[in-house]
Amino acid sequence: MTVPHQSTTPRAPQDKLPEDRRHMIRRRWLTAVIIVLLVGIPAGYLVISAGQSRDSGRDKERESSAAGLQANRPSQMKRRVFEVPIPAGAWDVAYYETSNWKTSRLYVQFTTTATGLDAFLAESGTSRAQLVPGHVTVSERDADIADWTFDDGPTGGTATPPTGGAATPATVGTTAPATVGPSTGTTEASGGATGATVWAGTTVTREEPRPDTDITVDLTDPAFPRVYAVSTTSP
């Protein structure tokens, strides 16, 4: 007689041993360390990067100030970014740029003709009629940084445009007119000539993120005006 084969009942899995307190504490500690590393390292990296970026910006600004004006034309890209068009044929051109994490500035000076001045003003979004006689729009801070000297007129602030017509020369005095060199910005008297320096200025305000530009012009010799421009942008 054949005895029927009985299938073996599968064994129940052995119960998992309870986790002891020491092992539990170790596991939780490791989990906490991993979470701290995953969160803390990226956060620390961001803080360090931000600090380095600010320090780098300040260093660049100090280096630019120390280097002073460069007797050269700014690159076409800089002129486009800061919207400072230098007319063709301008001479004694000098510039330098300062930048930090908050603002960037381009300082430019050049001498041009009366026609070149009109072209520069038109491309900058203003006109000769907007130049306020006797007004220096470059702030004292910026003049200090660029080593520019402006005499015989108020400085700083946004110029109030005249009600109409072209700019009129300032009253002629007895002091010699001043010119500023391209690299030093020092004031030198013109030999034999008399009369005060004739300043005129305006500020071109543009919609952000486009830059604003302070423009001050030495019109002592109307045929060959000297232009000083500071264009400021916030990246």
JSON list of C-alpha atoms in Angstrom, two decimals:
[
{"chain": "A", "resi": 1, "resn": "MET", "atom": "CA", "xyz": [0.00, 0.00, 0.00]},
{"chain": "A", "resi": 2, "resn": "THR", "atom": "CA", "xyz": [1.33, 3.41, -0.94]},
{"chain": "A", "resi": 3, "resn": "VAL", "atom": "CA", "xyz": [1.36, 6.00, 1.77]},
{"chain": "A", "resi": 4, "resn": "PRO", "atom": "CA", "xyz": [0.38, 9.39, 0.41]},
{"chain": "A", "resi": 5, "resn": "HIS", "atom": "CA", "xyz": [3.19, 11.96, 0.50]},
{"chain": "A", "resi": 6, "resn": "GLN", "atom": "CA", "xyz": [2.52, 14.72, 2.93]},
{"chain": "A", "resi": 7, "resn": "SER", "atom": "CA", "xyz": [3.83, 18.10, 2.04]},
{"chain": "A", "resi": 8, "resn": "THR", "atom": "CA", "xyz": [6.03, 19.73, 4.62]},
{"chain": "A", "resi": 9, "resn": "THR", "atom": "CA", "xyz": [4.65, 22.84, 6.17]},
{"chain": "A", "resi": 10, "resn": "PRO", "atom": "CA", "xyz": [7.02, 25.79, 5.60]},
{"chain": "A", "resi": 11, "resn": "ARG", "atom": "CA", "xyz": [8.70, 26.96, 8.71]},
{"chain": "A", "resi": 12, "resn": "ALA", "atom": "CA", "xyz": [7.62, 30.24, 10.07]},
{"chain": "A", "resi": 13, "resn": "PRO", "atom": "CA", "xyz": [10.36, 32.79, 9.76]},
{"chain": "A", "resi": 14, "resn": "GLN", "atom": "CA", "xyz": [12.24, 33.35, 12.89]},
{"chain": "A", "resi": 15, "resn": "ASP", "atom": "CA", "xyz": [11.21, 36.40, 14.77]},
{"chain": "A", "resi": 16, "resn": "LYS", "atom": "CA", "xyz": [13.61, 39.36, 14.48]},
{"chain": "A", "resi": 17, "resn": "LEU", "atom": "CA", "xyz": [15.57, 39.90, 17.60]},
{"chain": "A", "resi": 18, "resn": "PRO", "atom": "CA", "xyz": [14.62, 43.11, 19.39]},
{"chain": "A", "resi": 19, "resn": "GLU", "atom": "CA", "xyz": [17.02, 46.00, 18.86]},
{"chain": "A", "resi": 20, "resn": "ASP", "atom": "CA", "xyz": [19.05, 46.70, 21.94]},
{"chain": "A", "resi": 21, "resn": "ARG", "atom": "CA", "xyz": [19.35, 50.26, 23.29]},
{"chain": "A", "resi": 22, "resn": "ARG", "atom": "CA", "xyz": [23.02, 50.63, 22.37]},
{"chain": "A", "resi": 23, "resn": "HIS", "atom": "CA", "xyz": [22.40, 49.72, 18.74]},
{"chain": "A", "resi": 24, "resn": "MET", "atom": "CA", "xyz": [19.41, 52.06, 18.55]},
{"chain": "A", "resi": 25, "resn": "ILE", "atom": "CA", "xyz": [21.41, 54.99, 19.92]},
{"chain": "A", "resi": 26, "resn": "ARG", "atom": "CA", "xyz": [24.21, 54.33, 17.43]},
{"chain": "A", "resi": 27, "resn": "ARG", "atom": "CA", "xyz": [21.78, 54.14, 14.50]},
{"chain": "A", "resi": 28, "resn": "ARG", "atom": "CA", "xyz": [20.05, 57.38, 15.45]},
{"chain": "A", "resi": 29, "resn": "TRP", "atom": "CA", "xyz": [23.39, 59.12, 15.94]},
{"chain": "A", "resi": 30, "resn": "LEU", "atom": "CA", "xyz": [24.57, 58.07, 12.49]},
{"chain": "A", "resi": 31, "resn": "THR", "atom": "CA", "xyz": [21.28, 59.23, 10.95]},
{"chain": "A", "resi": 32, "resn": "ALA", "atom": "CA", "xyz": [21.62, 62.64, 12.64]},
{"chain": "A", "resi": 33, "resn": "VAL", "atom": "CA", "xyz": [25.22, 63.01, 11.44]},
{"chain": "A", "resi": 34, "resn": "ILE", "atom": "CA", "xyz": [24.23, 62.18, 7.85]},
{"chain": "A", "resi": 35, "resn": "ILE", "atom": "CA", "xyz": [21.38, 64.74, 7.93]},
{"chain": "A", "resi": 36, "resn": "VAL", "atom": "CA", "xyz": [23.67, 67.44, 9.33]},
{"chain": "A", "resi": 37, "resn": "LEU", "atom": "CA", "xyz": [26.26, 66.75, 6.64]},
{"chain": "A", "resi": 38, "resn": "LEU", "atom": "CA", "xyz": [23.67, 66.77, 3.84]},
{"chain": "A", "resi": 39, "resn": "VAL", "atom": "CA", "xyz": [22.21, 70.08, 5.00]},
{"chain": "A", "resi": 40, "resn": "GLY", "atom": "CA", "xyz": [25.20, 71.80, 6.55]},
{"chain": "A", "resi": 41, "resn": "ILE", "atom": "CA", "xyz": [27.82, 71.32, 3.85]},
{"chain": "A", "resi": 42, "resn": "PRO", "atom": "CA", "xyz": [25.83, 72.98, 1.01]},
{"chain": "A", "resi": 43, "resn": "ALA", "atom": "CA", "xyz": [24.71, 75.79, 3.33]},
{"chain": "A", "resi": 44, "resn": "GLY", "atom": "CA", "xyz": [28.27, 76.40, 4.50]},
{"chain": "A", "resi": 45, "resn": "TYR", "atom": "CA", "xyz": [29.50, 76.39, 0.93]},
{"chain": "A", "resi": 46, "resn": "LEU", "atom": "CA", "xyz": [26.94, 79.05, -0.03]},
{"chain": "A", "resi": 47, "resn": "VAL", "atom": "CA", "xyz": [27.92, 81.26, 2.91]},
{"chain": "A", "resi": 48, "resn": "ILE", "atom": "CA", "xyz": [31.63, 80.95, 2.08]},
{"chain": "A", "resi": 49, "resn": "SER", "atom": "CA", "xyz": [30.99, 81.64, -1.63]},
{"chain": "A", "resi": 50, "resn": "ALA", "atom": "CA", "xyz": [28.95, 84.75, -0.83]},
{"chain": "A", "resi": 51, "resn": "GLY", "atom": "CA", "xyz": [31.69, 86.04, 1.45]},
{"chain": "A", "resi": 52, "resn": "GLN", "atom": "CA", "xyz": [34.38, 85.38, -1.13]},
{"chain": "A", "resi": 53, "resn": "SER", "atom": "CA", "xyz": [32.29, 87.11, -3.81]},
{"chain": "A", "resi": 54, "resn": "ARG", "atom": "CA", "xyz": [31.90, 90.24, -1.67]},
{"chain": "A", "resi": 55, "resn": "ASP", "atom": "CA", "xyz": [35.59, 90.25, -0.76]},
{"chain": "A", "resi": 56, "resn": "SER", "atom": "CA", "xyz": [36.55, 89.73, -4.39]},
{"chain": "A", "resi": 57, "resn": "GLY", "atom": "CA", "xyz": [34.34, 92.65, -5.44]},
{"chain": "A", "resi": 58, "resn": "ARG", "atom": "CA", "xyz": [35.91, 94.93, -2.84]},
{"chain": "A", "resi": 59, "resn": "ASP", "atom": "CA", "xyz": [39.40, 93.82, -3.89]},
{"chain": "A", "resi": 60, "resn": "LYS", "atom": "CA", "xyz": [38.63, 94.55, -7.53]},
{"chain": "A", "resi": 61, "resn": "GLU", "atom": "CA", "xyz": [37.33, 98.00, -6.65]},
{"chain": "A", "resi": 62, "resn": "ARG", "atom": "CA", "xyz": [40.45, 98.76, -4.60]},
{"chain": "A", "resi": 63, "resn": "GLU", "atom": "CA", "xyz": [42.69, 97.48, -7.39]},
{"chain": "A", "resi": 64, "resn": "SER", "atom": "CA", "xyz": [40.90, 99.61, -9.96]},
{"chain": "A", "resi": 65, "resn": "SER", "atom": "CA", "xyz": [41.17, 102.68, -7.76]},
{"chain": "A", "resi": 66, "resn": "ALA", "atom": "CA", "xyz": [44.86, 102.02, -7.18]},
{"chain": "A", "resi": 67, "resn": "ALA", "atom": "CA", "xyz": [45.53, 101.53, -10.86]},
{"chain": "A", "resi": 68, "resn": "GLY", "atom": "CA", "xyz": [43.82, 104.80, -11.77]},
{"chain": "A", "resi": 69, "resn": "LEU", "atom": "CA", "xyz": [42.68, 105.88, -15.20]},
{"chain": "A", "resi": 70, "resn": "GLN", "atom": "CA", "xyz": [43.93, 103.91, -18.17]},
{"chain": "A", "resi": 71, "resn": "ALA", "atom": "CA", "xyz": [44.91, 106.03, -21.13]},
{"chain": "A", "resi": 72, "resn": "ASN", "atom": "CA", "xyz": [42.92, 103.97, -23.60]},
{"chain": "A", "resi": 73, "resn": "ARG", "atom": "CA", "xyz": [39.40, 103.45, -24.93]},
{"chain": "A", "resi": 74, "resn": "PRO", "atom": "CA", "xyz": [37.17, 101.05, -23.02]},
{"chain": "A", "resi": 75, "resn": "SER", "atom": "CA", "xyz": [36.24, 97.96, -24.99]},
{"chain": "A", "resi": 76, "resn": "GLN", "atom": "CA", "xyz": [33.18, 98.06, -27.20]},
{"chain": "A", "resi": 77, "resn": "MET", "atom": "CA", "xyz": [31.46, 95.64, -24.84]},
{"chain": "A", "resi": 78, "resn": "LYS", "atom": "CA", "xyz": [32.03, 97.95, -21.84]},
{"chain": "A", "resi": 79, "resn": "ARG", "atom": "CA", "xyz": [30.75, 100.93, -23.81]},
{"chain": "A", "resi": 80, "resn": "ARG", "atom": "CA", "xyz": [27.65, 98.96, -24.76]},
{"chain": "A", "resi": 81, "resn": "VAL", "atom": "CA", "xyz": [26.98, 97.65, -21.25]},
{"chain": "A", "resi": 82, "resn": "PHE", "atom": "CA", "xyz": [27.45, 101.05, -19.59]},
{"chain": "A", "resi": 83, "resn": "GLU", "atom": "CA", "xyz": [25.93, 102.95, -22.53]},
{"chain": "A", "resi": 84, "resn": "VAL", "atom": "CA", "xyz": [28.83, 105.38, -22.85]},
{"chain": "A", "resi": 85, "resn": "PRO", "atom": "CA", "xyz": [29.33, 106.02, -26.58]},
{"chain": "A", "resi": 86, "resn": "ILE", "atom": "CA", "xyz": [32.69, 107.65, -27.30]},
{"chain": "A", "resi": 87, "resn": "PRO", "atom": "CA", "xyz": [32.49, 109.69, -30.52]},
{"chain": "A", "resi": 88, "resn": "ALA", "atom": "CA", "xyz": [34.79, 108.82, -33.38]},
{"chain": "A", "resi": 89, "resn": "GLY", "atom": "CA", "xyz": [37.88, 110.98, -33.46]},
{"chain": "A", "resi": 90, "resn": "ALA", "atom": "CA", "xyz": [37.85, 111.74, -29.72]},
{"chain": "A", "resi": 91, "resn": "TRP", "atom": "CA", "xyz": [41.29, 112.10, -28.15]},
{"chain": "A", "resi": 92, "resn": "ASP", "atom": "CA", "xyz": [42.88, 112.08, -24.69]},
{"chain": "A", "resi": 93, "resn": "VAL", "atom": "CA", "xyz": [40.54, 109.19, -23.89]},
{"chain": "A", "resi": 94, "resn": "ALA", "atom": "CA", "xyz": [40.94, 107.52, -20.51]},
{"chain": "A", "resi": 95, "resn": "TYR", "atom": "CA", "xyz": [38.80, 105.21, -18.40]},
{"chain": "A", "resi": 96, "resn": "TYR", "atom": "CA", "xyz": [38.61, 102.65, -15.67]},
{"chain": "A", "resi": 97, "resn": "GLU", "atom": "CA", "xyz": [35.98, 100.42, -14.17]},
{"chain": "A", "resi": 98, "resn": "THR", "atom": "CA", "xyz": [35.17, 99.60, -10.56]},
{"chain": "A", "resi": 99, "resn": "SER", "atom": "CA", "xyz": [32.85, 96.81, -9.50]},
{"chain": "A", "resi": 100, "resn": "ASN", "atom": "CA", "xyz": [31.68, 95.00, -6.39]},
{"chain": "A", "resi": 101, "resn": "TRP", "atom": "CA", "xyz": [28.81, 92.72, -5.48]},
{"chain": "A", "resi": 102, "resn": "LYS", "atom": "CA", "xyz": [26.35, 95.64, -5.49]},
{"chain": "A", "resi": 103, "resn": "THR", "atom": "CA", "xyz": [27.28, 98.17, -8.19]},
{"chain": "A", "resi": 104, "resn": "SER", "atom": "CA", "xyz": [29.60, 98.66, -11.14]},
{"chain": "A", "resi": 105, "resn": "ARG", "atom": "CA", "xyz": [30.86, 101.99, -12.45]},
{"chain": "A", "resi": 106, "resn": "LEU", "atom": "CA", "xyz": [32.64, 103.07, -15.60]},
{"chain": "A", "resi": 107, "resn": "TYR", "atom": "CA", "xyz": [34.59, 106.33, -15.48]},
{"chain": "A", "resi": 108, "resn": "VAL", "atom": "CA", "xyz": [35.35, 107.88, -18.87]},
{"chain": "A", "resi": 109, "resn": "GLN", "atom": "CA", "xyz": [36.94, 111.14, -19.96]},
{"chain": "A", "resi": 110, "resn": "PHE", "atom": "CA", "xyz": [37.74, 112.42, -23.44]},
{"chain": "A", "resi": 111, "resn": "THR", "atom": "CA", "xyz": [38.08, 115.54, -25.55]},
{"chain": "A", "resi": 112, "resn": "THR", "atom": "CA", "xyz": [36.06, 115.96, -28.71]},
{"chain": "A", "resi": 113, "resn": "THR", "atom": "CA", "xyz": [34.71, 118.58, -31.10]},
{"chain": "A", "resi": 114, "resn": "ALA", "atom": "CA", "xyz": [31.45, 120.48, -30.79]},
{"chain": "A", "resi": 115, "resn": "THR", "atom": "CA", "xyz": [29.91, 118.08, -33.31]},
{"chain": "A", "resi": 116, "resn": "GLY", "atom": "CA", "xyz": [31.31, 115.09, -31.43]},
{"chain": "A", "resi": 117, "resn": "LEU", "atom": "CA", "xyz": [29.76, 116.36, -28.19]},
{"chain": "A", "resi": 118, "resn": "ASP", "atom": "CA", "xyz": [26.35, 116.65, -29.84]},
{"chain": "A", "resi": 119, "resn": "ALA", "atom": "CA", "xyz": [26.69, 113.10, -31.20]},
{"chain": "A", "resi": 120, "resn": "PHE", "atom": "CA", "xyz": [27.74, 111.76, -27.78]},
{"chain": "A", "resi": 121, "resn": "LEU", "atom": "CA", "xyz": [24.83, 113.44, -26.02]},
{"chain": "A", "resi": 122, "resn": "ALA", "atom": "CA", "xyz": [22.32, 112.23, -28.62]},
{"chain": "A", "resi": 123, "resn": "GLU", "atom": "CA", "xyz": [23.54, 108.62, -28.40]},
{"chain": "A", "resi": 124, "resn": "SER", "atom": "CA", "xyz": [23.43, 108.85, -24.60]},
{"chain": "A", "resi": 125, "resn": "GLY", "atom": "CA", "xyz": [19.76, 109.82, -24.74]},
{"chain": "A", "resi": 126, "resn": "THR", "atom": "CA", "xyz": [20.07, 113.53, -24.00]},
{"chain": "A", "resi": 127, "resn": "SER", "atom": "CA", "xyz": [21.03, 116.77, -25.76]},
{"chain": "A", "resi": 128, "resn": "ARG", "atom": "CA", "xyz": [23.01, 119.95, -25.35]},
{"chain": "A", "resi": 129, "resn": "ALA", "atom": "CA", "xyz": [19.80, 121.72, -24.30]},
{"chain": "A", "resi": 130, "resn": "GLN", "atom": "CA", "xyz": [19.70, 119.51, -21.19]},
{"chain": "A", "resi": 131, "resn": "LEU", "atom": "CA", "xyz": [23.17, 120.60, -20.00]},
{"chain": "A", "resi": 132, "resn": "VAL", "atom": "CA", "xyz": [22.74, 122.85, -16.96]},
{"chain": "A", "resi": 133, "resn": "PRO", "atom": "CA", "xyz": [25.26, 125.73, -17.04]},
{"chain": "A", "resi": 134, "resn": "GLY", "atom": "CA", "xyz": [27.57, 125.86, -14.03]},
{"chain": "A", "resi": 135, "resn": "HIS", "atom": "CA", "xyz": [26.46, 122.44, -12.76]},
{"chain": "A", "resi": 136, "resn": "VAL", "atom": "CA", "xyz": [28.84, 119.54, -12.07]},
{"chain": "A", "resi": 137, "resn": "THR", "atom": "CA", "xyz": [26.83, 116.32, -11.89]},
{"chain": "A", "resi": 138, "resn": "VAL", "atom": "CA", "xyz": [29.75, 114.01, -11.05]},
{"chain": "A", "resi": 139, "resn": "SER", "atom": "CA", "xyz": [29.58, 113.48, -7.28]},
{"chain": "A", "resi": 140, "resn": "GLU", "atom": "CA", "xyz": [32.48, 114.39, -5.02]},
{"chain": "A", "resi": 141, "resn": "ARG", "atom": "CA", "xyz": [32.95, 110.69, -4.23]},
{"chain": "A", "resi": 142, "resn": "ASP", "atom": "CA", "xyz": [33.28, 109.76, -7.90]},
{"chain": "A", "resi": 143, "resn": "ALA", "atom": "CA", "xyz": [35.50, 112.76, -8.62]},
{"chain": "A", "resi": 144, "resn": "ASP", "atom": "CA", "xyz": [37.72, 111.65, -5.75]},
{"chain": "A", "resi": 145, "resn": "ILE", "atom": "CA", "xyz": [37.95, 108.10, -7.07]},
{"chain": "A", "resi": 146, "resn": "ALA", "atom": "CA", "xyz": [38.76, 109.24, -10.61]},
{"chain": "A", "resi": 147, "resn": "ASP", "atom": "CA", "xyz": [41.13, 111.96, -9.35]},
{"chain": "A", "resi": 148, "resn": "TRP", "atom": "CA", "xyz": [39.16, 114.61, -11.19]},
{"chain": "A", "resi": 149, "resn": "THR", "atom": "CA", "xyz": [39.14, 118.23, -10.03]},
{"chain": "A", "resi": 150, "resn": "PHE", "atom": "CA", "xyz": [36.08, 120.37, -10.68]},
{"chain": "A", "resi": 151, "resn": "ASP", "atom": "CA", "xyz": [36.18, 124.01, -9.65]},
{"chain": "A", "resi": 152, "resn": "ASP", "atom": "CA", "xyz": [33.88, 127.03, -9.87]},
{"chain": "A", "resi": 153, "resn": "GLY", "atom": "CA", "xyz": [30.62, 125.13, -9.57]},
{"chain": "A", "resi": 154, "resn": "PRO", "atom": "CA", "xyz": [28.34, 123.01, -7.38]},
{"chain": "A", "resi": 155, "resn": "THR", "atom": "CA", "xyz": [28.91, 119.26, -7.50]},
{"chain": "A", "resi": 156, "resn": "GLY", "atom": "CA", "xyz": [26.79, 116.18, -7.14]},
{"chain": "A", "resi": 157, "resn": "GLY", "atom": "CA", "xyz": [23.11, 115.43, -7.57]},
{"chain": "A", "resi": 158, "resn": "THR", "atom": "CA", "xyz": [20.85, 115.24, -10.57]},
{"chain": "A", "resi": 159, "resn": "ALA", "atom": "CA", "xyz": [20.90, 118.30, -12.74]},
{"chain": "A", "resi": 160, "resn": "THR", "atom": "CA", "xyz": [17.67, 120.17, -13.34]},
{"chain": "A", "resi": 161, "resn": "PRO", "atom": "CA", "xyz": [17.35, 120.70, -17.10]},
{"chain": "A", "resi": 162, "resn": "PRO", "atom": "CA", "xyz": [16.92, 124.27, -18.33]},
{"chain": "A", "resi": 163, "resn": "THR", "atom": "CA", "xyz": [13.50, 125.38, -19.42]},
{"chain": "A", "resi": 164, "resn": "GLY", "atom": "CA", "xyz": [14.61, 125.69, -23.01]},
{"chain": "A", "resi": 165, "resn": "GLY", "atom": "CA", "xyz": [17.34, 126.68, -25.39]},
{"chain": "A", "resi": 166, "resn": "ALA", "atom": "CA", "xyz": [21.00, 125.80, -25.41]},
{"chain": "A", "resi": 167, "resn": "ALA", "atom": "CA", "xyz": [23.33, 126.04, -22.48]},
{"chain": "A", "resi": 168, "resn": "THR", "atom": "CA", "xyz": [24.79, 129.48, -21.85]},
{"chain": "A", "resi": 169, "resn": "PRO", "atom": "CA", "xyz": [28.38, 130.05, -20.75]},
{"chain": "A", "resi": 170, "resn": "ALA", "atom": "CA", "xyz": [29.16, 130.79, -17.13]},
{"chain": "A", "resi": 171, "resn": "THR", "atom": "CA", "xyz": [30.20, 134.29, -16.07]},
{"chain": "A", "resi": 172, "resn": "VAL", "atom": "CA", "xyz": [33.78, 135.02, -17.03]},
{"chain": "A", "resi": 173, "resn": "GLY", "atom": "CA", "xyz": [36.07, 135.81, -14.12]},
{"chain": "A", "resi": 174, "resn": "THR", "atom": "CA", "xyz": [39.75, 136.42, -13.66]},
{"chain": "A", "resi": 175, "resn": "THR", "atom": "CA", "xyz": [41.04, 132.90, -12.99]},
{"chain": "A", "resi": 176, "resn": "ALA", "atom": "CA", "xyz": [42.69, 130.80, -15.65]},
{"chain": "A", "resi": 177, "resn": "PRO", "atom": "CA", "xyz": [40.65, 128.03, -17.29]},
{"chain": "A", "resi": 178, "resn": "ALA", "atom": "CA", "xyz": [41.47, 124.51, -16.18]},
{"chain": "A", "resi": 179, "resn": "THR", "atom": "CA", "xyz": [41.96, 121.34, -18.13]},
{"chain": "A", "resi": 180, "resn": "VAL", "atom": "CA", "xyz": [42.25, 117.84, -16.74]},
{"chain": "A", "resi": 181, "resn": "GLY", "atom": "CA", "xyz": [44.86, 115.43, -18.10]},
{"chain": "A", "resi": 182, "resn": "PRO", "atom": "CA", "xyz": [43.85, 111.94, -19.26]},
{"chain": "A", "resi": 183, "resn": "SER", "atom": "CA", "xyz": [45.78, 110.03, -16.65]},
{"chain": "A", "resi": 184, "resn": "THR", "atom": "CA", "xyz": [46.23, 112.24, -13.59]},
{"chain": "A", "resi": 185, "resn": "GLY", "atom": "CA", "xyz": [43.15, 114.43, -13.58]},
{"chain": "A", "resi": 186, "resn": "THR", "atom": "CA", "xyz": [45.23, 117.37, -12.29]},
{"chain": "A", "resi": 187, "resn": "THR", "atom": "CA", "xyz": [44.22, 120.92, -13.02]},
{"chain": "A", "resi": 188, "resn": "GLU", "atom": "CA", "xyz": [46.54, 123.01, -15.13]},
{"chain": "A", "resi": 189, "resn": "ALA", "atom": "CA", "xyz": [46.13, 126.65, -16.07]},
{"chain": "A", "resi": 190, "resn": "SER", "atom": "CA", "xyz": [46.13, 127.55, -19.73]},
{"chain": "A", "resi": 191, "resn": "GLY", "atom": "CA", "xyz": [48.98, 129.94, -20.35]},
{"chain": "A", "resi": 192, "resn": "GLY", "atom": "CA", "xyz": [47.97, 133.48, -21.04]},
{"chain": "A", "resi": 193, "resn": "ALA", "atom": "CA", "xyz": [44.24, 132.85, -21.10]},
{"chain": "A", "resi": 194, "resn": "THR", "atom": "CA", "xyz": [41.80, 134.38, -18.63]},
{"chain": "A", "resi": 195, "resn": "GLY", "atom": "CA", "xyz": [38.34, 133.36, -17.55]},
{"chain": "A", "resi": 196, "resn": "ALA", "atom": "CA", "xyz": [36.74, 130.77, -15.28]},
{"chain": "A", "resi": 197, "resn": "THR", "atom": "CA", "xyz": [36.21, 127.17, -16.27]},
{"chain": "A", "resi": 198, "resn": "VAL", "atom": "CA", "xyz": [32.82, 126.82, -17.92]},
{"chain": "A", "resi": 199, "resn": "TRP", "atom": "CA", "xyz": [31.07, 123.71, -16.59]},
{"chain": "A", "resi": 200, "resn": "ALA", "atom": "CA", "xyz": [27.76, 122.24, -17.66]},
{"chain": "A", "resi": 201, "resn": "GLY", "atom": "CA", "xyz": [26.19, 118.95, -16.67]},
{"chain": "A", "resi": 202, "resn": "THR", "atom": "CA", "xyz": [23.25, 116.62, -16.82]},
{"chain": "A", "resi": 203, "resn": "THR", "atom": "CA", "xyz": [22.26, 113.16, -15.57]},
{"chain": "A", "resi": 204, "resn": "VAL", "atom": "CA", "xyz": [20.77, 110.55, -17.88]},
{"chain": "A", "resi": 205, "resn": "THR", "atom": "CA", "xyz": [18.37, 108.37, -15.88]},
{"chain": "A", "resi": 206, "resn": "ARG", "atom": "CA", "xyz": [17.32, 105.11, -17.51]},
{"chain": "A", "resi": 207, "resn": "GLU", "atom": "CA", "xyz": [14.92, 102.37, -16.53]},
{"chain": "A", "resi": 208, "resn": "GLU", "atom": "CA", "xyz": [16.53, 99.50, -14.61]},
{"chain": "A", "resi": 209, "resn": "PRO", "atom": "CA", "xyz": [18.53, 97.43, -15.24]},
{"chain": "A", "resi": 210, "resn": "ARG", "atom": "CA", "xyz": [20.02, 99.98, -17.65]},
{"chain": "A", "resi": 211, "resn": "PRO", "atom": "CA", "xyz": [22.70, 102.26, -16.17]},
{"chain": "A", "resi": 212, "resn": "ASP", "atom": "CA", "xyz": [22.40, 105.90, -15.13]},
{"chain": "A", "resi": 213, "resn": "THR", "atom": "CA", "xyz": [25.06, 108.29, -16.41]},
{"chain": "A", "resi": 214, "resn": "ASP", "atom": "CA", "xyz": [26.34, 111.51, -14.85]},
{"chain": "A", "resi": 215, "resn": "ILE", "atom": "CA", "xyz": [27.78, 113.75, -17.57]},
{"chain": "A", "resi": 216, "resn": "THR", "atom": "CA", "xyz": [29.85, 116.87, -16.89]},
{"chain": "A", "resi": 217, "resn": "VAL", "atom": "CA", "xyz": [31.36, 118.90, -19.73]},
{"chain": "A", "resi": 218, "resn": "ASP", "atom": "CA", "xyz": [34.12, 121.51, -19.68]},
{"chain": "A", "resi": 219, "resn": "LEU", "atom": "CA", "xyz": [32.95, 124.08, -22.24]},
{"chain": "A", "resi": 220, "resn": "THR", "atom": "CA", "xyz": [35.74, 126.58, -21.62]},
{"chain": "A", "resi": 221, "resn": "ASP", "atom": "CA", "xyz": [36.76, 126.04, -25.24]},
{"chain": "A", "resi": 222, "resn": "PRO", "atom": "CA", "xyz": [33.41, 125.44, -26.99]},
{"chain": "A", "resi": 223, "resn": "ALA", "atom": "CA", "xyz": [35.14, 124.11, -30.09]},
{"chain": "A", "resi": 224, "resn": "PHE", "atom": "CA", "xyz": [36.89, 121.36, -28.11]},
{"chain": "A", "resi": 225, "resn": "PRO", "atom": "CA", "xyz": [34.77, 120.37, -25.09]},
{"chain": "A", "resi": 226, "resn": "ARG", "atom": "CA", "xyz": [36.13, 117.98, -22.48]},
{"chain": "A", "resi": 227, "resn": "VAL", "atom": "CA", "xyz": [33.70, 115.29, -21.29]},
{"chain": "A", "resi": 228, "resn": "TYR", "atom": "CA", "xyz": [33.64, 113.48, -17.95]},
{"chain": "A", "resi": 229, "resn": "ALA", "atom": "CA", "xyz": [31.10, 110.67, -17.57]},
{"chain": "A", "resi": 230, "resn": "VAL", "atom": "CA", "xyz": [30.34, 108.21, -14.77]},
{"chain": "A", "resi": 231, "resn": "SER", "atom": "CA", "xyz": [27.96, 105.39, -15.66]},
{"chain": "A", "resi": 232, "resn": "THR", "atom": "CA", "xyz": [26.56, 103.30, -12.81]},
{"chain": "A", "resi": 233, "resn": "THR", "atom": "CA", "xyz": [24.75, 99.98, -13.06]},
{"chain": "A", "resi": 234, "resn": "SER", "atom": "CA", "xyz": [23.52, 97.43, -10.54]},
{"chain": "A", "resi": 235, "resn": "PRO", "atom": "CA", "xyz": [24.10, 93.86, -11.76]}
]
